[in-house]
Coordinates of C-alpha atoms and ligand atoms in Angstrom, one line a residue:
M52 CA -0.2 0.1 -0.2
Q53 CA 1.4 3.5 -0.7
V54 CA -0.2 6.8 0.2
N55 CA 0.9 9.8 -1.7
I56 CA 1.3 13.3 -0.2
A57 CA 0.7 15.9 -2.9
L58 CA 3.3 18.7 -1.9
K59 CA 4.4 20.2 -5.2
K60 CA 3.8 23.3 -3.9
V61 CA 5.4 26.5 -5.7
V62 CA 6.8 28.5 -2.7
D63 CA 8.0 31.8 -3.4
N64 CA 10.6 32.8 -1.0
S65 CA 11.4 36.2 -2.7
Y66 CA 12.2 39.4 -0.5
N67 CA 13.8 42.5 -1.1
I68 CA 17.2 43.8 0.2
T69 CA 17.4 47.7 0.8
I70 CA 20.7 49.2 0.7
D71 CA 20.2 52.7 2.0
S72 CA 19.7 54.7 5.4
L73 CA 17.2 52.3 7.7
P74 CA 13.6 53.2 6.8
K75 CA 10.9 54.0 9.3
L76 CA 9.5 50.5 10.1
H77 CA 6.0 49.6 12.0
F78 CA 5.2 46.0 12.7
D79 CA 1.7 45.3 13.9
T80 CA 2.9 42.2 15.9
K81 CA 5.2 41.5 18.7
V82 CA 8.7 42.0 17.7
A83 CA 12.0 41.0 19.5
I84 CA 15.3 42.4 18.4
V85 CA 18.0 40.1 18.9
T86 CA 21.5 41.5 19.4
N87 CA 24.9 41.6 21.7
P88 CA 25.9 44.1 24.4
K89 CA 28.4 45.7 21.8
I90 CA 26.0 46.5 18.9
A91 CA 23.4 47.5 21.0
G92 CA 25.9 49.8 23.0
L93 CA 26.7 51.2 19.5
H94 CA 23.6 51.4 17.4
L95 CA 20.3 50.1 19.3
G96 CA 19.3 53.5 19.9
Y97 CA 19.3 54.5 16.6
L98 CA 17.5 51.0 15.6
L99 CA 14.9 52.1 18.1
S100 CA 14.5 55.4 16.6
K101 CA 13.3 53.4 13.1
I102 CA 11.2 50.7 14.8
S103 CA 8.0 50.6 16.4
A104 CA 5.9 47.5 16.9
K105 CA 2.8 46.4 18.9
E106 CA 5.0 45.1 21.7
L107 CA 9.1 45.6 21.0
Y108 CA 11.3 43.2 23.4
I109 CA 15.1 42.9 23.2
I110 CA 17.1 39.9 23.6
T111 CA 20.9 39.9 24.2
V112 CA 23.2 37.0 23.8
P113 CA 27.2 37.2 24.5
D114 CA 29.6 38.8 21.6
G115 CA 31.6 36.3 19.4
E116 CA 31.8 33.3 17.6
K117 CA 32.3 30.7 20.6
Y118 CA 29.0 32.0 21.9
K119 CA 27.1 30.8 18.5
N120 CA 25.7 27.8 19.9
Q121 CA 23.0 25.8 21.6
E122 CA 22.8 27.9 24.9
S123 CA 22.7 31.5 23.2
I124 CA 19.6 29.5 21.1
N125 CA 18.0 28.4 24.5
T126 CA 18.4 31.9 25.6
I127 CA 16.4 33.5 22.6
L128 CA 13.7 30.7 22.4
E129 CA 12.9 31.2 26.4
S130 CA 12.8 34.7 25.7
L131 CA 10.6 34.3 23.1
F132 CA 8.2 31.8 24.9
N133 CA 8.3 34.2 28.1
H134 CA 6.9 37.0 26.2
R135 CA 4.1 34.5 24.3
F136 CA 5.3 35.1 21.2
N137 CA 3.2 33.4 18.7
R138 CA 3.5 32.2 15.0
K139 CA 3.0 35.7 13.8
S140 CA 5.4 37.4 15.6
L141 CA 8.8 38.6 14.0
L142 CA 12.3 38.5 15.3
I143 CA 14.8 41.1 13.7
A144 CA 18.7 40.1 13.8
F145 CA 20.7 43.0 14.7
G146 CA 24.4 42.5 14.4
G147 CA 27.0 40.4 12.5
G148 CA 27.2 37.4 11.2
V149 CA 26.8 35.6 14.4
I150 CA 23.7 37.4 15.3
G151 CA 22.3 36.8 12.1
D152 CA 23.0 33.0 11.6
M153 CA 21.7 32.5 15.3
T154 CA 18.6 35.1 14.9
G155 CA 17.4 33.2 11.6
Y156 CA 18.0 29.5 13.2
A157 CA 15.9 30.5 16.3
A158 CA 13.4 32.1 13.7
S159 CA 13.2 28.8 11.9
I160 CA 13.0 26.7 14.7
Y161 CA 10.3 28.6 17.1
Q162 CA 6.7 27.1 16.5
R163 CA 7.9 25.4 13.5
G164 CA 9.1 28.4 11.9
I165 CA 8.2 32.5 12.3
D166 CA 9.3 35.3 9.9
F167 CA 12.8 37.2 10.6
I168 CA 14.3 40.4 9.1
Q169 CA 17.9 41.0 9.0
V170 CA 19.7 44.3 9.9
P171 CA 23.3 43.7 9.6
T172 CA 25.9 45.7 11.0
T173 CA 29.5 44.1 9.7
L174 CA 30.3 44.5 6.4
L175 CA 30.7 40.8 5.9
S176 CA 27.4 40.2 7.0
Q177 CA 26.3 43.1 4.8
V178 CA 27.4 41.5 1.5
D179 CA 27.4 37.8 2.3
A180 CA 25.6 36.4 5.6
S181 CA 22.4 38.3 5.8
V182 CA 21.5 37.0 2.2
G183 CA 20.6 33.7 1.1
G184 CA 18.8 32.1 4.0
K185 CA 21.7 30.0 5.8
T186 CA 21.3 30.1 9.3
G187 CA 22.8 27.9 12.4
M188 CA 25.1 27.7 15.1
N189 CA 28.0 25.5 15.7
N190 CA 28.8 22.5 18.0
S191 CA 31.4 20.6 19.6
Y192 CA 31.9 18.9 16.0
G193 CA 32.4 22.0 13.9
K194 CA 31.1 25.5 13.1
N195 CA 27.6 25.6 11.4
L196 CA 26.8 21.8 11.6
V197 CA 23.6 22.5 12.9
G198 CA 21.1 24.8 10.9
A199 CA 18.4 25.4 8.4
F200 CA 17.8 27.1 5.3
H201 CA 15.1 30.0 6.4
Q202 CA 15.1 32.8 4.2
P203 CA 14.6 36.0 6.1
Q204 CA 11.4 38.5 4.9
A205 CA 13.7 41.4 4.1
V206 CA 17.1 42.8 4.6
Y207 CA 18.2 46.3 5.4
I208 CA 21.4 47.3 4.6
D209 CA 22.5 50.5 6.4
P210 CA 26.0 51.2 5.5
R211 CA 26.0 53.9 8.4
F212 CA 26.7 50.9 10.8
L213 CA 30.0 50.3 9.2
T214 CA 31.5 53.5 10.3
T215 CA 32.0 52.0 14.0
L216 CA 33.7 48.7 12.7
Q217 CA 37.3 47.9 13.2
N218 CA 39.8 47.9 10.1
R219 CA 40.3 44.4 10.8
E220 CA 36.6 43.6 10.4
F221 CA 36.2 45.7 7.4
G222 CA 38.9 43.8 5.5
A223 CA 37.4 40.5 6.4
G224 CA 34.3 41.9 4.9
V225 CA 36.1 42.9 1.7
A226 CA 38.0 39.3 1.2
E227 CA 34.1 38.2 0.6
I228 CA 33.5 40.9 -1.9
V229 CA 36.6 39.9 -3.6
K230 CA 35.3 36.4 -3.4
M231 CA 32.1 37.3 -5.3
A232 CA 33.7 39.4 -8.0
V233 CA 36.5 36.7 -8.7
T234 CA 33.8 33.9 -9.2
F235 CA 31.1 35.4 -10.9
N236 CA 31.7 39.0 -12.1
K237 CA 34.5 40.4 -13.9
P238 CA 33.3 43.6 -14.6
F239 CA 32.9 44.4 -10.3
F240 CA 36.2 42.7 -10.0
E241 CA 37.6 45.6 -12.6
F242 CA 35.6 48.1 -10.6
L243 CA 37.2 46.9 -7.2
E244 CA 40.3 47.1 -8.5
S245 CA 40.2 51.3 -9.4
A246 CA 37.7 51.7 -6.6
D247 CA 38.3 53.0 -3.0
L248 CA 36.3 51.2 -0.4
K249 CA 37.0 53.8 1.9
D250 CA 35.0 56.1 0.3
A251 CA 31.6 55.9 1.3
E252 CA 29.5 55.9 -2.2
I253 CA 31.6 53.9 -3.5
L254 CA 31.7 51.3 -1.0
Q255 CA 27.6 51.3 -1.2
E256 CA 28.0 50.6 -4.5
A257 CA 30.6 47.7 -4.0
I258 CA 28.2 46.3 -1.5
K259 CA 25.1 46.7 -4.0
Q260 CA 27.1 44.7 -6.4
A261 CA 28.2 42.2 -4.2
V262 CA 24.9 41.2 -3.0
Q263 CA 23.5 41.5 -6.4
T264 CA 26.1 38.9 -7.4
K265 CA 25.1 36.7 -4.1
A266 CA 21.4 37.1 -4.8
D267 CA 21.7 35.7 -8.1
V268 CA 23.7 32.8 -7.3
V269 CA 20.8 31.7 -4.5
A270 CA 18.4 32.5 -6.9
Q271 CA 19.4 29.6 -9.1
D272 CA 20.8 27.3 -6.3
E273 CA 19.4 28.1 -2.8
K274 CA 19.9 25.0 -1.1
E275 CA 23.4 24.5 -2.5
H276 CA 23.2 21.5 -5.0
G277 CA 25.5 22.8 -7.1
L278 CA 26.9 26.4 -8.3
R279 CA 26.4 27.9 -4.6
A280 CA 28.9 25.9 -3.5
A281 CA 31.0 28.3 -5.9
L282 CA 30.8 30.8 -3.2
N283 CA 32.9 28.9 -0.8
Y284 CA 35.8 30.0 -3.1
G285 CA 39.2 30.3 -0.6
H286 CA 37.4 28.2 2.1
T287 CA 38.2 24.6 1.6
F288 CA 42.2 26.1 2.2
G289 CA 40.9 28.7 4.8
H290 CA 39.2 26.4 7.0
V291 CA 42.7 24.3 7.2
I292 CA 44.2 27.8 7.8
E293 CA 41.9 28.3 10.7
N294 CA 42.2 25.0 11.9
E295 CA 45.9 25.0 12.2
T296 CA 45.8 28.3 13.8
R297 CA 43.1 27.5 16.2
Y298 CA 40.8 30.3 15.2
K299 CA 43.0 32.8 17.1
K300 CA 45.5 34.3 14.5
Y301 CA 43.4 35.1 11.5
L302 CA 39.9 36.4 11.4
H303 CA 37.4 34.3 8.8
G304 CA 37.5 36.8 5.9
E305 CA 41.5 36.7 6.6
A306 CA 42.0 33.1 6.2
V307 CA 39.7 33.3 3.2
A308 CA 42.0 35.6 1.6
I309 CA 44.7 33.6 1.9
G310 CA 42.8 30.9 0.7
M311 CA 41.7 32.4 -2.2
V312 CA 45.4 32.9 -3.0
M313 CA 46.6 29.2 -2.6
A314 CA 43.2 28.5 -4.9
N315 CA 44.6 30.7 -7.5
N316 CA 47.7 29.3 -7.3
T317 CA 46.4 25.5 -8.0
S318 CA 44.3 27.3 -11.0
V319 CA 47.5 28.5 -12.5
K320 CA 48.9 25.3 -12.3
M321 CA 46.5 23.3 -13.8
G322 CA 46.5 26.1 -16.4
I323 CA 42.9 27.7 -15.8
M324 CA 44.3 30.9 -14.4
S325 CA 47.0 32.9 -15.8
K326 CA 49.9 34.1 -13.2
E327 CA 49.3 37.8 -14.2
E328 CA 45.2 37.2 -13.2
A329 CA 46.5 35.7 -10.0
Q330 CA 48.5 38.4 -9.5
R331 CA 45.7 40.9 -9.6
V332 CA 43.8 39.4 -7.3
K333 CA 46.4 39.1 -4.5
L334 CA 47.1 42.7 -5.4
L335 CA 43.6 43.6 -4.5
L336 CA 43.8 41.9 -1.4
E337 CA 46.8 43.5 -0.3
K338 CA 45.5 47.1 -1.0
Y339 CA 43.1 46.2 1.9
N340 CA 45.8 44.7 4.2
L341 CA 44.4 41.4 3.8
P342 CA 47.3 38.4 4.5
V343 CA 48.1 36.5 1.3
S344 CA 50.7 34.3 2.5
Y345 CA 51.1 31.4 5.2
T346 CA 53.7 29.2 6.1
V347 CA 52.8 25.8 5.6
E348 CA 54.9 23.9 7.8
D349 CA 53.6 20.7 7.1
A350 CA 52.1 20.0 3.6
E351 CA 50.9 16.4 4.0
S352 CA 49.1 17.2 7.4
F353 CA 47.5 20.1 5.7
Y354 CA 46.6 18.2 3.0
E355 CA 44.9 15.6 5.8
T356 CA 43.0 18.5 7.3
F357 CA 41.0 19.0 4.1
Y358 CA 38.9 16.0 4.7
L359 CA 37.6 18.0 8.0
D360 CA 35.6 20.3 5.8
K361 CA 31.7 20.0 5.7
K362 CA 31.9 19.9 2.0
S363 CA 33.9 17.2 1.6
S364 CA 32.9 13.4 1.7
D365 CA 35.5 10.6 3.0
S366 CA 36.9 10.0 0.1
S367 CA 36.8 13.4 -1.8
I368 CA 37.7 16.8 -1.4
T369 CA 35.7 19.8 -3.1
F370 CA 37.6 22.6 -4.4
I371 CA 36.5 26.1 -6.0
L372 CA 38.8 26.8 -8.3
P373 CA 38.8 30.3 -10.3
V374 CA 38.7 30.2 -14.0
G375 CA 40.3 33.0 -14.8
I376 CA 38.9 36.2 -13.3
G377 CA 34.8 36.1 -13.4
G378 CA 34.6 32.1 -13.7
V379 CA 34.8 29.2 -11.7
K380 CA 34.9 25.4 -11.6
I381 CA 33.7 23.0 -8.6
T382 CA 35.5 20.1 -8.6
D383 CA 36.6 16.9 -6.7
R384 CA 38.9 15.6 -8.9
C385 CA 42.2 17.9 -8.3
E386 CA 45.4 15.5 -7.9
K387 CA 46.9 15.6 -4.5
K388 CA 50.7 15.9 -6.0
L389 CA 49.4 18.9 -7.6
L390 CA 47.7 20.4 -4.5
I391 CA 51.1 19.0 -2.1
S392 CA 53.5 21.2 -4.4
V393 CA 50.9 24.3 -4.5
L394 CA 51.6 24.0 -0.7
N395 CA 55.2 23.3 -0.5
E396 CA 55.7 26.5 -2.8
F397 CA 53.0 28.7 -0.7
G398 CA 55.1 27.6 2.1
E399 CA 58.3 28.8 0.8
V400 CA 56.7 32.8 0.1
Ligands
LIG708 N1 24.7 32.7 6.5 C1 25.9 32.8 5.7 O1 25.5 32.8 4.6 C2 27.0 33.2 6.4 C3 27.8 33.5 5.0 C4 29.2 34.2 5.9 C5 29.2 33.8 7.3 N2 28.8 33.6 8.1 C6 28.8 33.4 9.5 O2 28.7 34.6 9.8 C7 29.7 34.8 11.1 C8 30.6 36.1 11.0 O3 30.2 37.1 11.0 P1 30.4 38.5 11.1 O4 32.3 38.6 10.4 O5 29.9 39.7 10.8 O6 31.1 38.3 12.7 P2 30.7 38.8 14.0 O7 28.8 38.8 14.0 O8 31.2 37.9 15.1 O9 31.1 40.2 14.2 C9 32.4 40.5 14.5 C10 32.4 41.5 15.5 O10 32.0 43.0 14.9 C11 31.3 43.5 16.3 N3 30.3 44.2 15.4 C12 29.1 44.3 14.7 N4 28.6 45.3 14.2 C13 29.5 46.1 14.7 C14 29.9 47.6 14.3 N5 28.8 48.4 13.3 N6 30.5 48.3 14.6 C15 31.7 47.9 15.4 N7 31.6 46.3 16.1 C16 30.4 45.5 15.7 C17 30.6 42.1 16.8 O11 30.2 42.2 18.0 C18 31.7 41.2 16.8 O12 32.5 41.4 18.0 C19 30.4 33.4 11.2 O13 29.9 32.7 12.5 C20 29.9 32.9 9.8 O14 29.9 31.6 10.2 C21 27.3 33.3 7.6

């Protein structure tokens, strides 16, 4: 016997991403703003001058990647239960990628899913984390291993928040912008080469182009069955670097910057990127003080650590390799010998 549940619904998860000063927003529901004490101290007053709701609550969780965990999720959920939030209630993620990912995840599981809005405050979260609906948290097995795809109702990117960002955090966001341009958008890369992102107007344009590039990719492959994986360019190598340096030496975007240079060197060796193109990417990263070199002490052990990457299976490793500038190849067929020689030569820099 067989019973068929017809669930062939066409779901429209579309939403708008506004890149401008935050407009005044009113919600006729219960709303909770999820943030951390640092962001609240810097910018909550401004946010509250723009938001009104039937009932408005603030939920704070501790600042930092190490608090992107079940305990913080519980803090958020318990507060929602205490305030009797229902399925029409709304969460607002107000912070960087850590807050955005956790708020989205809490929204995805509270009473089987409620709406949320992203108000990202770091460059990295404005150009990358707030867009595309990946939500989640870390656990003892690794980063972002628990989560859900849950798209926000809207994203409001207000560049004014970036004025209080530390230089290194700004650079980490630039790395993700470069990632978007190298993999999918050559004209955008050329724009970045001649642009100064410290200029507010140019920065706003770059944010728009990065978001547009990511949105186009997500629209084609929301749940990362193929194309979207290309946005992990630099990450396969970067994760090993983060792991080897115990997440202490580099911000995520900085490790990705080194990882992109490693991926480029691999592409050059494979003959799918010219040395000149690889050099242009390196120069662009250096312009924003991003690290582009790293001493590989032990190439074999570096190689083995690739297998910890969650995008790899037990027997193969997925690499995202640029094809020139503005093109990309996703492959799990990259010869070990070639990679070891890329890593050994990298160590000599
Ligand atoms: N969902 C996705 O698609 C996606 C994509 C990329 C990264 N991520 C996740 O994003 C996280 C990294 O995000 P992040 O780089 O924004 O880190 P973060 O959220 O930890 O923010 C970095 C630091 O900047 C502070 N901060 C935030 N806004 C500020 C402001 N306006 N002024 C001054 N300080 C401010 C934060 O409190 C924190 O101390 C990681 O957990 C990563 O897994 C998710």
